[in-house]
Coordinates of C-alpha atoms in Angstrom, one line a residue:
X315 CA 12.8 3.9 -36.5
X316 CA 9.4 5.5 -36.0
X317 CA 8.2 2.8 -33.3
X318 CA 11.7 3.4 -31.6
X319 CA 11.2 7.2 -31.8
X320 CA 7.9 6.7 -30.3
X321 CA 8.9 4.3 -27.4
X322 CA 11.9 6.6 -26.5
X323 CA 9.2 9.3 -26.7
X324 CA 7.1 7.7 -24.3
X325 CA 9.5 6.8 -22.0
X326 CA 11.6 9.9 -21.5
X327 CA 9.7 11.5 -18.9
X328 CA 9.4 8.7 -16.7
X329 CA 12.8 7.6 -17.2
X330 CA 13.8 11.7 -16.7
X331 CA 11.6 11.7 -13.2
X332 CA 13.1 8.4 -11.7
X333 CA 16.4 9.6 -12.5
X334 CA 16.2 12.7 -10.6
X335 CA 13.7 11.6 -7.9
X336 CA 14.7 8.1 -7.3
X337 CA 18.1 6.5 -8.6
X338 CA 19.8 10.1 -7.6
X339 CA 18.6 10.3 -4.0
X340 CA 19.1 6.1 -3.2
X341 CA 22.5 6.7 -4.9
X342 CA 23.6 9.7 -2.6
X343 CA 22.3 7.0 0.7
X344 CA 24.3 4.1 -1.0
X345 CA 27.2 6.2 -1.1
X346 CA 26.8 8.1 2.3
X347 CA 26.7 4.7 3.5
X348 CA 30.3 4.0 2.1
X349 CA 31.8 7.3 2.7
X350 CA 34.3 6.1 5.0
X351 CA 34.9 2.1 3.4
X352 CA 32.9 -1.0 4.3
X353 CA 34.4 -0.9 7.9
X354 CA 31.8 0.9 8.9
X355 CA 28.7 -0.2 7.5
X356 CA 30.0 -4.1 9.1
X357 CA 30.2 -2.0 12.6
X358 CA 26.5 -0.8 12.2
X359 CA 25.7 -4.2 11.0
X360 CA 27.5 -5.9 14.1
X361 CA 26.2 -3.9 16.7
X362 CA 24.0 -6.1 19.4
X363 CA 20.5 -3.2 18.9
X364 CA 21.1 -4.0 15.3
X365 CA 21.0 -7.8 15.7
X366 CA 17.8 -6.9 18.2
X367 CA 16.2 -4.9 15.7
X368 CA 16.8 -7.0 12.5
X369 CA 15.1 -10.0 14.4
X370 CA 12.0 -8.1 15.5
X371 CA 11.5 -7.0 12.4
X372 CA 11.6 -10.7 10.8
X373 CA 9.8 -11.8 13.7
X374 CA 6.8 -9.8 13.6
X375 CA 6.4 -9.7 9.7
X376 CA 6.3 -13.4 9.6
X377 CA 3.6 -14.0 12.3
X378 CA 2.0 -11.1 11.4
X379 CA 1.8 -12.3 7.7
X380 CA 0.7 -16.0 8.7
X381 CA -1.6 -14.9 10.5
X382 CA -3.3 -12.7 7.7
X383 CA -3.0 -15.9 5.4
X384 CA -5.2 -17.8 8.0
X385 CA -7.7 -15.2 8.6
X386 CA -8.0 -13.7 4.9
X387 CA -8.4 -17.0 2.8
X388 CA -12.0 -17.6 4.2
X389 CA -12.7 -14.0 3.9
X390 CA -11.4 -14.2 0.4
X391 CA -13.7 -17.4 -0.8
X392 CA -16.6 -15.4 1.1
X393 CA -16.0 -12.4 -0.8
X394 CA -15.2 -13.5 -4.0
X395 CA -17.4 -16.8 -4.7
X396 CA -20.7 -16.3 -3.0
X397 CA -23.4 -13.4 -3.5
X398 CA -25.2 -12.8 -0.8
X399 CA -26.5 -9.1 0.3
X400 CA -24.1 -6.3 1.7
X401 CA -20.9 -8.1 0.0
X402 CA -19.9 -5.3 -1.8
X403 CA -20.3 -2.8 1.4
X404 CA -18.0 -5.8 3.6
X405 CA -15.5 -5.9 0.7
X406 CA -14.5 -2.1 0.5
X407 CA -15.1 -2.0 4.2
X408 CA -12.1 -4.8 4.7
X409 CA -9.8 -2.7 2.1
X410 CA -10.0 0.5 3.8
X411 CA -7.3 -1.1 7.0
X412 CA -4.5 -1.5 3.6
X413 CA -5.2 2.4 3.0
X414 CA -5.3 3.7 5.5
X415 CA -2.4 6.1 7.3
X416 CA 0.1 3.6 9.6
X417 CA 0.3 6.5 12.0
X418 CA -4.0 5.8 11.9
X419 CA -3.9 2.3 12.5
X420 CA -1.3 2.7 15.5
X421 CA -3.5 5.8 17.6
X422 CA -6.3 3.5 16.6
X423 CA -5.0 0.3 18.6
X424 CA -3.5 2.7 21.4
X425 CA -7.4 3.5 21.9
X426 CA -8.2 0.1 21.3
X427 CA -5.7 -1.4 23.9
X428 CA -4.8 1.0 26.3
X429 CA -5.4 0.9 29.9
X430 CA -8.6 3.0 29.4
X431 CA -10.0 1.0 26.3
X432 CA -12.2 -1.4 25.6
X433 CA -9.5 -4.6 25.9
X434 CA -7.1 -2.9 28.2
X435 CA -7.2 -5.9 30.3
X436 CA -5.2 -7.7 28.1
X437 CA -2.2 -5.9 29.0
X438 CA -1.3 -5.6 25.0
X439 CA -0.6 -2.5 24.9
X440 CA 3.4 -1.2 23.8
X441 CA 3.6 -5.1 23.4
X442 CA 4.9 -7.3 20.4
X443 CA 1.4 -9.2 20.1
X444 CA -0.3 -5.4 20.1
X445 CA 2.0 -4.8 16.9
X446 CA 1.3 -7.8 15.2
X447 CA -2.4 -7.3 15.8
X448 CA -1.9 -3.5 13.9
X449 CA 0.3 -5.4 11.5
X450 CA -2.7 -8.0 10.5
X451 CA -5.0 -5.4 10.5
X452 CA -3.7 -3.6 8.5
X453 CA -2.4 -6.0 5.2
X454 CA -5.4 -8.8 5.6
X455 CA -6.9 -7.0 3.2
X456 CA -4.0 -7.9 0.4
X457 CA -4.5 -11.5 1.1
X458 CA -8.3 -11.4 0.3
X459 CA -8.0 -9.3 -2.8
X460 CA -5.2 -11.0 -4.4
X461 CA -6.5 -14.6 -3.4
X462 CA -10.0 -13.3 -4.1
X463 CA -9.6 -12.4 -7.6
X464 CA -7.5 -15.3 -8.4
X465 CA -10.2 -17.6 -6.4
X466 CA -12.8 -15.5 -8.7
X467 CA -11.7 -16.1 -11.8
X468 CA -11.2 -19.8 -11.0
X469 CA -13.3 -22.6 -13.2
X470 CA -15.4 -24.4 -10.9
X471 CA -16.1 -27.3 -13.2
X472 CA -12.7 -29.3 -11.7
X473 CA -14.1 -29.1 -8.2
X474 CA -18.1 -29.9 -9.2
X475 CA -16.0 -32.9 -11.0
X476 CA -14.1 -34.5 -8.0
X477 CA -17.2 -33.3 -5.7
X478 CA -19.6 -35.5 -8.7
X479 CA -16.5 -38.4 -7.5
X480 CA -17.2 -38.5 -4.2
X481 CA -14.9 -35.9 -2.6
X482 CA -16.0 -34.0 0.2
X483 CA -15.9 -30.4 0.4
X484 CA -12.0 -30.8 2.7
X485 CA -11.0 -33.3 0.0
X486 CA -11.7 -30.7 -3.4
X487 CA -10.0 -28.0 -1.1
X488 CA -6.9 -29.8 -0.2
X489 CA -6.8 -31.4 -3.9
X490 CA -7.8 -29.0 -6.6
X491 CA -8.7 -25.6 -5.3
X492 CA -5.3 -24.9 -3.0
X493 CA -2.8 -26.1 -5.4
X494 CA -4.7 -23.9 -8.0
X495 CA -4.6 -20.5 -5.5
X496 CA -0.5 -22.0 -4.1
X497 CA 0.5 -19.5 -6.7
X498 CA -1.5 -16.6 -5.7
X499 CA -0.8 -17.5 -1.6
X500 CA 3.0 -17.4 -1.9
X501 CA 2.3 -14.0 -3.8
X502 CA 0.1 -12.4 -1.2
X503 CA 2.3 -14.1 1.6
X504 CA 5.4 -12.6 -0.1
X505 CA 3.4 -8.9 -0.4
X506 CA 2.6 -9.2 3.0
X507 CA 5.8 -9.9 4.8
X508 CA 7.1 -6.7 2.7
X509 CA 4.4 -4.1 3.9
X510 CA 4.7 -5.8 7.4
X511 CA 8.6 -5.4 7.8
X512 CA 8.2 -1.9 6.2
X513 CA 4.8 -0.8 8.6
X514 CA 7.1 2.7 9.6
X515 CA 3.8 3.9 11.2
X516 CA 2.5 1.4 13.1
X517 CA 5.9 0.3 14.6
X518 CA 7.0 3.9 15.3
X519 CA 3.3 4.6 17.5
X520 CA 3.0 1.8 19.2
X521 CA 6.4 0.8 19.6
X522 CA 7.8 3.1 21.4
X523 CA 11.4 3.1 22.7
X524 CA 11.0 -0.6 23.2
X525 CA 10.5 -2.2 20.1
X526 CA 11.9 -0.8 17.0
X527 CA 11.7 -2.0 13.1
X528 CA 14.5 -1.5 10.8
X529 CA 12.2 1.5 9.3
X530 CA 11.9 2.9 12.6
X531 CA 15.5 2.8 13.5
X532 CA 16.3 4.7 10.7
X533 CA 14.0 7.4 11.5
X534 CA 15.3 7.3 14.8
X535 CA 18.9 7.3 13.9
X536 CA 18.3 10.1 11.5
X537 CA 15.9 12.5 13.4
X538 CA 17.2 11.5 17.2
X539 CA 20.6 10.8 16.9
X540 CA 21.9 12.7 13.8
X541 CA 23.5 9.3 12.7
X542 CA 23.5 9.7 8.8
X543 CA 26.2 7.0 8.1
X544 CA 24.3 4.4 10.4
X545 CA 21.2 5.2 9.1
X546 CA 22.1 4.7 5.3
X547 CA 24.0 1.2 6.5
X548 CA 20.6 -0.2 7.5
X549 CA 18.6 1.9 4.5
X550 CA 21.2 -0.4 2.2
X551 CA 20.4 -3.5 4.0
X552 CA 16.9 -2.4 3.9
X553 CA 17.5 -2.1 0.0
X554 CA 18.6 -5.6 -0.3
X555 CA 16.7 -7.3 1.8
X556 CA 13.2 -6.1 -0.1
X557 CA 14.7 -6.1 -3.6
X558 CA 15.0 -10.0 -3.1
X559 CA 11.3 -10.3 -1.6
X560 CA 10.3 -8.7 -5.0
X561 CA 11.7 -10.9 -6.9
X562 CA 10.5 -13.8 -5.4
X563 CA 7.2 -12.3 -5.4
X564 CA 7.7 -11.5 -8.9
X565 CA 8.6 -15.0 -9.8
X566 CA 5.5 -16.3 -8.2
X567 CA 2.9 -13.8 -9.0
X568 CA -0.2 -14.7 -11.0
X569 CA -0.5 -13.8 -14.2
X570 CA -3.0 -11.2 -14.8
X571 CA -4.9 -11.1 -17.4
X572 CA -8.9 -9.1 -17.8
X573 CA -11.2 -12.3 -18.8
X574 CA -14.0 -11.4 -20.7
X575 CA -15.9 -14.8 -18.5
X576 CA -15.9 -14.7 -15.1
X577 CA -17.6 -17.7 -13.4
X578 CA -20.7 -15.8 -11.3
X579 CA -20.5 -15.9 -7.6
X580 CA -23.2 -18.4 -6.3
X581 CA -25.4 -18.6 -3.3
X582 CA -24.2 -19.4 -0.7
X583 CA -25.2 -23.0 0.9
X584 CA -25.2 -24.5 4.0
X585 CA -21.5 -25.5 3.9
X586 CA -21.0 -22.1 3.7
X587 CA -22.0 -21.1 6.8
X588 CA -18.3 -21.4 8.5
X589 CA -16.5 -19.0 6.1
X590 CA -19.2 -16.5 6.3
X591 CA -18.9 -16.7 10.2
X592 CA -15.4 -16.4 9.7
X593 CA -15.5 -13.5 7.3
X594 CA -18.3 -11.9 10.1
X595 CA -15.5 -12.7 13.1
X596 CA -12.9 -10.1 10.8
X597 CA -14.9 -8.1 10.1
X598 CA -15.7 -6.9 13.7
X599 CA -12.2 -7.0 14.1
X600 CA -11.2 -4.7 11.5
X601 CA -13.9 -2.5 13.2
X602 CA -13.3 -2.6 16.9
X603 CA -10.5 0.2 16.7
X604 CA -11.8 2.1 14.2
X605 CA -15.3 2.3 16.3
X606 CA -13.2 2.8 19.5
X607 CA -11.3 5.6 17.5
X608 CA -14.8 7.4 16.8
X609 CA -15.7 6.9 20.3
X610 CA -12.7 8.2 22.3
X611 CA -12.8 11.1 19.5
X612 CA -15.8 11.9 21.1
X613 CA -15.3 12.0 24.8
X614 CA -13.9 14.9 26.3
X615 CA -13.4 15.4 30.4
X616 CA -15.0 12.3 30.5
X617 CA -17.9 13.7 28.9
X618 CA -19.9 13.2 25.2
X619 CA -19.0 16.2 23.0
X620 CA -17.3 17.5 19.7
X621 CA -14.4 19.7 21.7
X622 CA -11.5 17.3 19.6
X623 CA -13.1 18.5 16.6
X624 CA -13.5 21.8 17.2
X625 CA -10.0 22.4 18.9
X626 CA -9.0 21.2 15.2
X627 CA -9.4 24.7 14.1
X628 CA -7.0 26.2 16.4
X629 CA -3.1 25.7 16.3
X630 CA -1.8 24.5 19.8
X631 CA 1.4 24.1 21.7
X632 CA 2.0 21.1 19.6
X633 CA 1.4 22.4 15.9
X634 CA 2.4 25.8 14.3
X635 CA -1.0 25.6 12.3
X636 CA -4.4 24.2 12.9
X637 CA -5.3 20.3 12.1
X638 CA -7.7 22.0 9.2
X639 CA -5.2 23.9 8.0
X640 CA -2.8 20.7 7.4
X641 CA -6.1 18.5 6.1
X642 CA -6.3 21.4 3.7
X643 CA -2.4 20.8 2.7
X644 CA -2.8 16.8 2.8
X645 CA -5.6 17.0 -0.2
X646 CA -3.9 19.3 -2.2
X647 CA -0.4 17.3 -1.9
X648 CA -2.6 14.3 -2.6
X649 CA -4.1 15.9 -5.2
X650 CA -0.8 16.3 -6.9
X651 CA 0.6 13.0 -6.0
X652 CA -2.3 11.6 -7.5
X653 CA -2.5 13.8 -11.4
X654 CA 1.5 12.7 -11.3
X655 CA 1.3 9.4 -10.3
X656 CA -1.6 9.0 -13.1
X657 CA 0.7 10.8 -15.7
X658 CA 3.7 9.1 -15.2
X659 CA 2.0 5.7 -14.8
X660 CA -0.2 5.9 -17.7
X661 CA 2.7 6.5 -19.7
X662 CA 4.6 3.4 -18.1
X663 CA 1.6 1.0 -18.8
X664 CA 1.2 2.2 -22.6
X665 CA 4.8 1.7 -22.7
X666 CA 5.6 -1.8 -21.7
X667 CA 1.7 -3.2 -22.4
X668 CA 2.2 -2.7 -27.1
X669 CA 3.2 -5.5 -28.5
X670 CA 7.0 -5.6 -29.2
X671 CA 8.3 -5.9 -33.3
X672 CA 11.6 -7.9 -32.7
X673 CA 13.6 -9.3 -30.0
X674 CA 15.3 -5.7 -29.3
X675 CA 11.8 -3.6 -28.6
X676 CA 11.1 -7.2 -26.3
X677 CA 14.3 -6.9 -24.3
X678 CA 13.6 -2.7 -24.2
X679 CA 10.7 -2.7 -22.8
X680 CA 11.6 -5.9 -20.1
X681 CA 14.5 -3.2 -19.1
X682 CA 11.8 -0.2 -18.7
X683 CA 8.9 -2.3 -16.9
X684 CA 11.9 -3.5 -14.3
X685 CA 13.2 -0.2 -14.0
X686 CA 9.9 1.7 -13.6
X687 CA 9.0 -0.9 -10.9
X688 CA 12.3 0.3 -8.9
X689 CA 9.8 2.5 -6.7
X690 CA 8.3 -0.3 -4.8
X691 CA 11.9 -2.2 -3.9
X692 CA 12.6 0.8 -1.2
X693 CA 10.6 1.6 1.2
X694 CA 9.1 5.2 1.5
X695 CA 11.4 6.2 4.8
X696 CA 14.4 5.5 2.4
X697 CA 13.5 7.1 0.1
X698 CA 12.5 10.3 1.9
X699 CA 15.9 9.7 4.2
X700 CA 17.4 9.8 0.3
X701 CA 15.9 12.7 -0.5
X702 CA 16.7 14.5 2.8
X703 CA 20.7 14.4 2.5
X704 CA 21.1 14.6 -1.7
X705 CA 18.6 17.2 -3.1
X706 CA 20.1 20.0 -0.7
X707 CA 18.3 23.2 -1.1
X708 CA 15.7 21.8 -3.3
X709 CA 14.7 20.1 0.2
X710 CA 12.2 23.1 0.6
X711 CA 10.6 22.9 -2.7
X712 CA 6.7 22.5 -2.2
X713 CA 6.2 19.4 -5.0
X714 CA 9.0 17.6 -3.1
X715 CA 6.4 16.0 -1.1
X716 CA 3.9 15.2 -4.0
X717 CA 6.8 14.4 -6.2
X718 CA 7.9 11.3 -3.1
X719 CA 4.3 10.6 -2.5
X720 CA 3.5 10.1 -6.7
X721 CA 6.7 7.8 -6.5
X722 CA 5.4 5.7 -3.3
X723 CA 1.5 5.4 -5.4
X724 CA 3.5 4.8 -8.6
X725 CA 3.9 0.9 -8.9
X726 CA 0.3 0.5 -7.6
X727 CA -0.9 2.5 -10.2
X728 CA 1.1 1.1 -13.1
X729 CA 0.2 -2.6 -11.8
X730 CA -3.5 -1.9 -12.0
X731 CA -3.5 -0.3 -15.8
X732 CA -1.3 -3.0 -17.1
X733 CA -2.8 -6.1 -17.1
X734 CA -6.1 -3.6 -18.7
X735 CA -4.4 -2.4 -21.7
X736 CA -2.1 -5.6 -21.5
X737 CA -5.8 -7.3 -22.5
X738 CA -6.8 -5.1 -25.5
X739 CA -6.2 -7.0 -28.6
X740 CA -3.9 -5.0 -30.6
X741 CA -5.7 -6.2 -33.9
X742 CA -8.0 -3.4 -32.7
X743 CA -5.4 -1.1 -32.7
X744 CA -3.6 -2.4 -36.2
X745 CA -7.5 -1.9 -37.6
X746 CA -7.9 1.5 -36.6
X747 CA -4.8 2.5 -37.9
X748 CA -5.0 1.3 -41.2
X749 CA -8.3 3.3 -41.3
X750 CA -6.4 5.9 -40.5
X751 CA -6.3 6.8 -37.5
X752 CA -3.2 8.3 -35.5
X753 CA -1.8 7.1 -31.9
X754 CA -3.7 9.6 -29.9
X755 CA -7.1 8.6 -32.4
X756 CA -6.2 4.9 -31.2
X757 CA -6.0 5.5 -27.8
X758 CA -9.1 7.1 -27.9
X759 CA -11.5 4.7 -29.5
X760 CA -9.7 1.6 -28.6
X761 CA -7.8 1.7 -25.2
X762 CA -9.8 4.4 -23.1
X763 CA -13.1 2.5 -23.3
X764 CA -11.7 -0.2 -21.7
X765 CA -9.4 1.7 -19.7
X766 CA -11.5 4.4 -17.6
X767 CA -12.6 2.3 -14.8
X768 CA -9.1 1.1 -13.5
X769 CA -8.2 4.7 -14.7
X770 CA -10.6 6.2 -12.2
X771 CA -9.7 3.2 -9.7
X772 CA -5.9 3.8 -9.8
X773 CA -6.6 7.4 -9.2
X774 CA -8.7 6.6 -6.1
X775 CA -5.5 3.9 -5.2
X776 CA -3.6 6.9 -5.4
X777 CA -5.1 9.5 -3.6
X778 CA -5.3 7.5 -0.3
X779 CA -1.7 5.9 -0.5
X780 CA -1.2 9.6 -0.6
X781 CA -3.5 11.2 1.5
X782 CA -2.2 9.1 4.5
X783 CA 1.3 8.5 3.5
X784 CA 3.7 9.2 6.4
X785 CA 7.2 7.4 6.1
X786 CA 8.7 9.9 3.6
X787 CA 6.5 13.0 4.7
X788 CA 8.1 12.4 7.9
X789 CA 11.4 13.6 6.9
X790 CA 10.7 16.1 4.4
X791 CA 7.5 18.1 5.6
X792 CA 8.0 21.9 6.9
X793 CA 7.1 23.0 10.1
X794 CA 4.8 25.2 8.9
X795 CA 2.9 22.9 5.9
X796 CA 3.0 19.5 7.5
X797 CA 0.2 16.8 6.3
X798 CA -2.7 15.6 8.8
X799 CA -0.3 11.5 9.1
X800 CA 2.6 14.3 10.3
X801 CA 0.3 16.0 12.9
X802 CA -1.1 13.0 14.4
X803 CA 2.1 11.5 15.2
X804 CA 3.5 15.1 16.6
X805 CA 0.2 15.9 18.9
X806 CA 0.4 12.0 20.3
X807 CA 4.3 13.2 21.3
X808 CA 3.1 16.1 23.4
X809 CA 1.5 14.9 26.5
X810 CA -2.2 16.9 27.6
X811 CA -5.4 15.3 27.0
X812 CA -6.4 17.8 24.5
X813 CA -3.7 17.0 22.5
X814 CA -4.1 13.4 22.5
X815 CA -8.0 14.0 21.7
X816 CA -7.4 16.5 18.7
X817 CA -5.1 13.2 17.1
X818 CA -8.2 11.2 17.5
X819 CA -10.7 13.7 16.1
X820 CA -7.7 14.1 12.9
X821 CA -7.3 10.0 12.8
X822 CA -11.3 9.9 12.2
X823 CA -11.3 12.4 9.7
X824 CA -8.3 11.3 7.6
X825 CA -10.3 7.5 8.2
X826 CA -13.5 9.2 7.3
X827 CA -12.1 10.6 3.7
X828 CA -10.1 7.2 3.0
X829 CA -13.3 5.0 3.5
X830 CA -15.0 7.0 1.1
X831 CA -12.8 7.0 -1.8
X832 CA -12.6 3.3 -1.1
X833 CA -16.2 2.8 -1.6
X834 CA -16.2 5.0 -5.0
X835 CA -13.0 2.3 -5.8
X836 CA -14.9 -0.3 -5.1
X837 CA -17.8 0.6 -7.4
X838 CA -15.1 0.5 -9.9
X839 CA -13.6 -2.6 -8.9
X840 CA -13.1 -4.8 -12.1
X841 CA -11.5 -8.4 -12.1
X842 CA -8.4 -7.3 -12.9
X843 CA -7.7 -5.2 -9.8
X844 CA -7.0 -7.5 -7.5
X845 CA -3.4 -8.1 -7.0
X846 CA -0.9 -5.5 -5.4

């Protein structure tokens, strides 16, 4: 009865939050959807722009995510097997694309390939291959951290064996090292195709009217068009569609587990030398529009100077406030998404990582860790779309947008403290407590010293999965207190040169403060955080 009280304990506030933040608002869509019977929702779903936009969407996240498969796995064995100096600096450097704001990466590639940038010969620009490009720029970086760590953690002695055989370095791939990572491929592949048929941001800047995801239709339905019962047709299909991804990803995923042995990355050789020019070749593309972002930030009149940055501090005809005042709003939002997402996940990970006393606590906390994953199955422009037509006046509560923002960072947190305190050996715990000591005293002693560093990590996750979130922002920041992701997209709306060069000077600052919380994550990094 005591370890029941205890769970229940535990588990209430969580529980309490998703009920009122999450299953509420995606239960007022579902049913807006069917307000009027199934007839209409089969109209939406029939329409010819639906048909159009449901096959972009599965177009572009499938190349996009091969494509990230192909160019990640090399970067991942380069990463993650060899030692060689400045690996560390590469590594954070190839993460910061996954954080950074979608509304970022699109103003970033609009530099990038417009007519006046660097590779606007191509004619790529408002194209499909121009969105795949921002789509593989910006989730590479999950294929090399989940295949990395799973490629780290790997024994090499299978490989040196069949090499010791004869096998040549193709042979040991294709025979012992890929069907060892298959697991791990399929999960990053699966991740992948997720974030890229839910890239709101990247979609909605670069798209245009011309190409339009399902994410971006909503938004556009919703914001343009005023059609809620359209919109919440396509937010359920939405809600299906990624619901079944999850579970095949989580049928696939790798366990994970902290190992106290780690093989140590070698040398590299001279068979090495491909995936390290491979792993060079990304990384100048991950940098080309982010250095072509700095640059056109700088250029004003067709001159060098800081006029973006300081026009910043002045509100214009496109913003009610000044770009510092809403950098000022995004870190304290983030800062609250962060201490919430941290509170409510910490309590999620203590709940479903203690070992269970009977069949009953098992099947409990099963039900908990699936519902307290529920987060990551909808996409953040549902979920603000949710929020926008079922919390009625509570719509202009300030911790509305923290409260959406925690929920968006929640699953990454809790999937980066489980597999830690899922790897403390509750004998430790058992020991301390027959000395004496009391949950909080065993917590202390036993799970926080192993705990602080993907603590600390999470937080860092967190704050930049905050800082530049923009799909449920979108629909439910004010006029008057809307985050730096908000006023990029709004100042790229308004035409005027000024206006287009103070969203570059805000994209390199919101880039600037997301690269270096990555680096401090990175610092942190432990074996464990590796898979999304």
């Amino acid at each position: 009865m005591r370890r029941a009280a205890a769970l229940l304990a535990l588990a209430a506030l969580p529980v309490a939050v998703l009920a009122v933040f999450f299953v509420l608002p995606v239960s007022g869509m579902v049913s807006r959807g069917f307000s009027d019977g199934i007839g209409p929702v089969l109209d939406v779903l029939g329409r010819p722009r639906t048909h159009r936009v449901l096959w972009f969407t599965v177009w572009s996240a499938g190349t996009a995510t091969a494509l990230s498969v192909v160019l990640g796995l090399p970067a991942a064995y380069a990463l993650h097997r060899l030692s060689w100096p400045g690996s560390r600096v590469v590594r954070a450097a190839l993460l910061v694309p996954f954080v950074l704001p979608t509304v970022v990466v699109g103003v970033a590639f609009r530099e990038l390939l417009g007519e006046a940038g660097p590779l606007g010969f191509l004619g790529l620009d408002g194209t499909a291959a121009g969105i795949v490009a921002g789509l593989v720029f910006f989730n590479v970086a999950v294929v090399i951290r989940t295949v990395g760590a799973a490629w780290e953690s790997l024994d090499p002695r299978a490989g040196e064996a069949a090499a010791a055989l004869g096998a040549g370095p193709a042979t040991v791939f294709r025979t012992v090292t890929l069907p060892a990572l298959r697991p791990a491929i399929v999960s990053a592949a699966t991740v992948v195709f997720l974030f890229c048929a839910t890239g709101f941001g990247v979609v909605l800047t670069m798209g245009g009217l011309r190409y339009s995801s399902v994410e971006t239709e909503i938004y556009l339905l919703t914001t343009n068009l005023l059609d809620l019962q359209a919109a919440a047709a396509l937010s359920i299909l939405q809600l299906v569609v990624v619901t079944l991804l999850l579970t095949a990803a989580a049928r696939v995923r790798v366990p994970a587990v902290v190992r106290r042995s780690v093989p140590r990355p070698r040398r590299p050789r001279r068979q090495d030398v491909p995936v390290l020019v491979a792993t060079a070749v990304l990384l100048a593309l991950v940098a080309a529009p982010l250095v072509t972002l700095l640059v056109g930030s700088l250029r004003a009149q067709g001159h060098w100077s800081l006029a973006n940055y300081r026009a910043l501090g002045t509100p214009g005809t496109a913003l009610l406030v000044p770009v510092t005042t809403a950098l000022a709003t995004s870190l304290r939002t983030a800062f609250d998404a962060t201490w919430m997402a941290l509170l409510l996940g910490g309590l999620v990970a203590v709940v479903v990582t203690r070992r269970s006393h009977g069949s009953t606590e098992r099947r409990v906390r099963g039900v908990l860790d699936g519902f307290f994953m529920l987060p990551l199955g909808v996409s953040a422009v549902t979920l603000g779309f949710g929020f926008l037509i079922t919390l009625g006046s509570f719509r202009e509560n300030p911790l509305l947008v923290p409260i959406a923002q925690a929920l968006v960072a929640l699953p990454l947190v809790v999937r980066t403290l489980v597999p830690v305190l899922g790897g403390v050996d509750d004998r430790l715990r058992q020991a301390a407590a027959s000395l004496g000591a009391g949950p909080l005293r065993q917590f202390l002693t036993v799970d926080l010293p192993v705990v602080w560093k993907p603590l600390l990590a999470a937080a860092g996750f967190a704050f930049t999965v905050s800082l530049g979130e923009f799909g449920a922002t979108s629909f439910l920041a004010r006029d008057e207190s809307p985050t730096v992701p908000v006023v990029i997209f709004r100042l790229i709306g308004h035409p005027g040169a000024m206006n287009y060069g103070m969203a570059l000077a805000a994209s390199v600052v919101l880039a600037a403060a997301t690269a270096v919380v990555m680096l401090l994550v990175e610092r942190l990094r432990v074996p464990s955080i590796g898979a999304f």
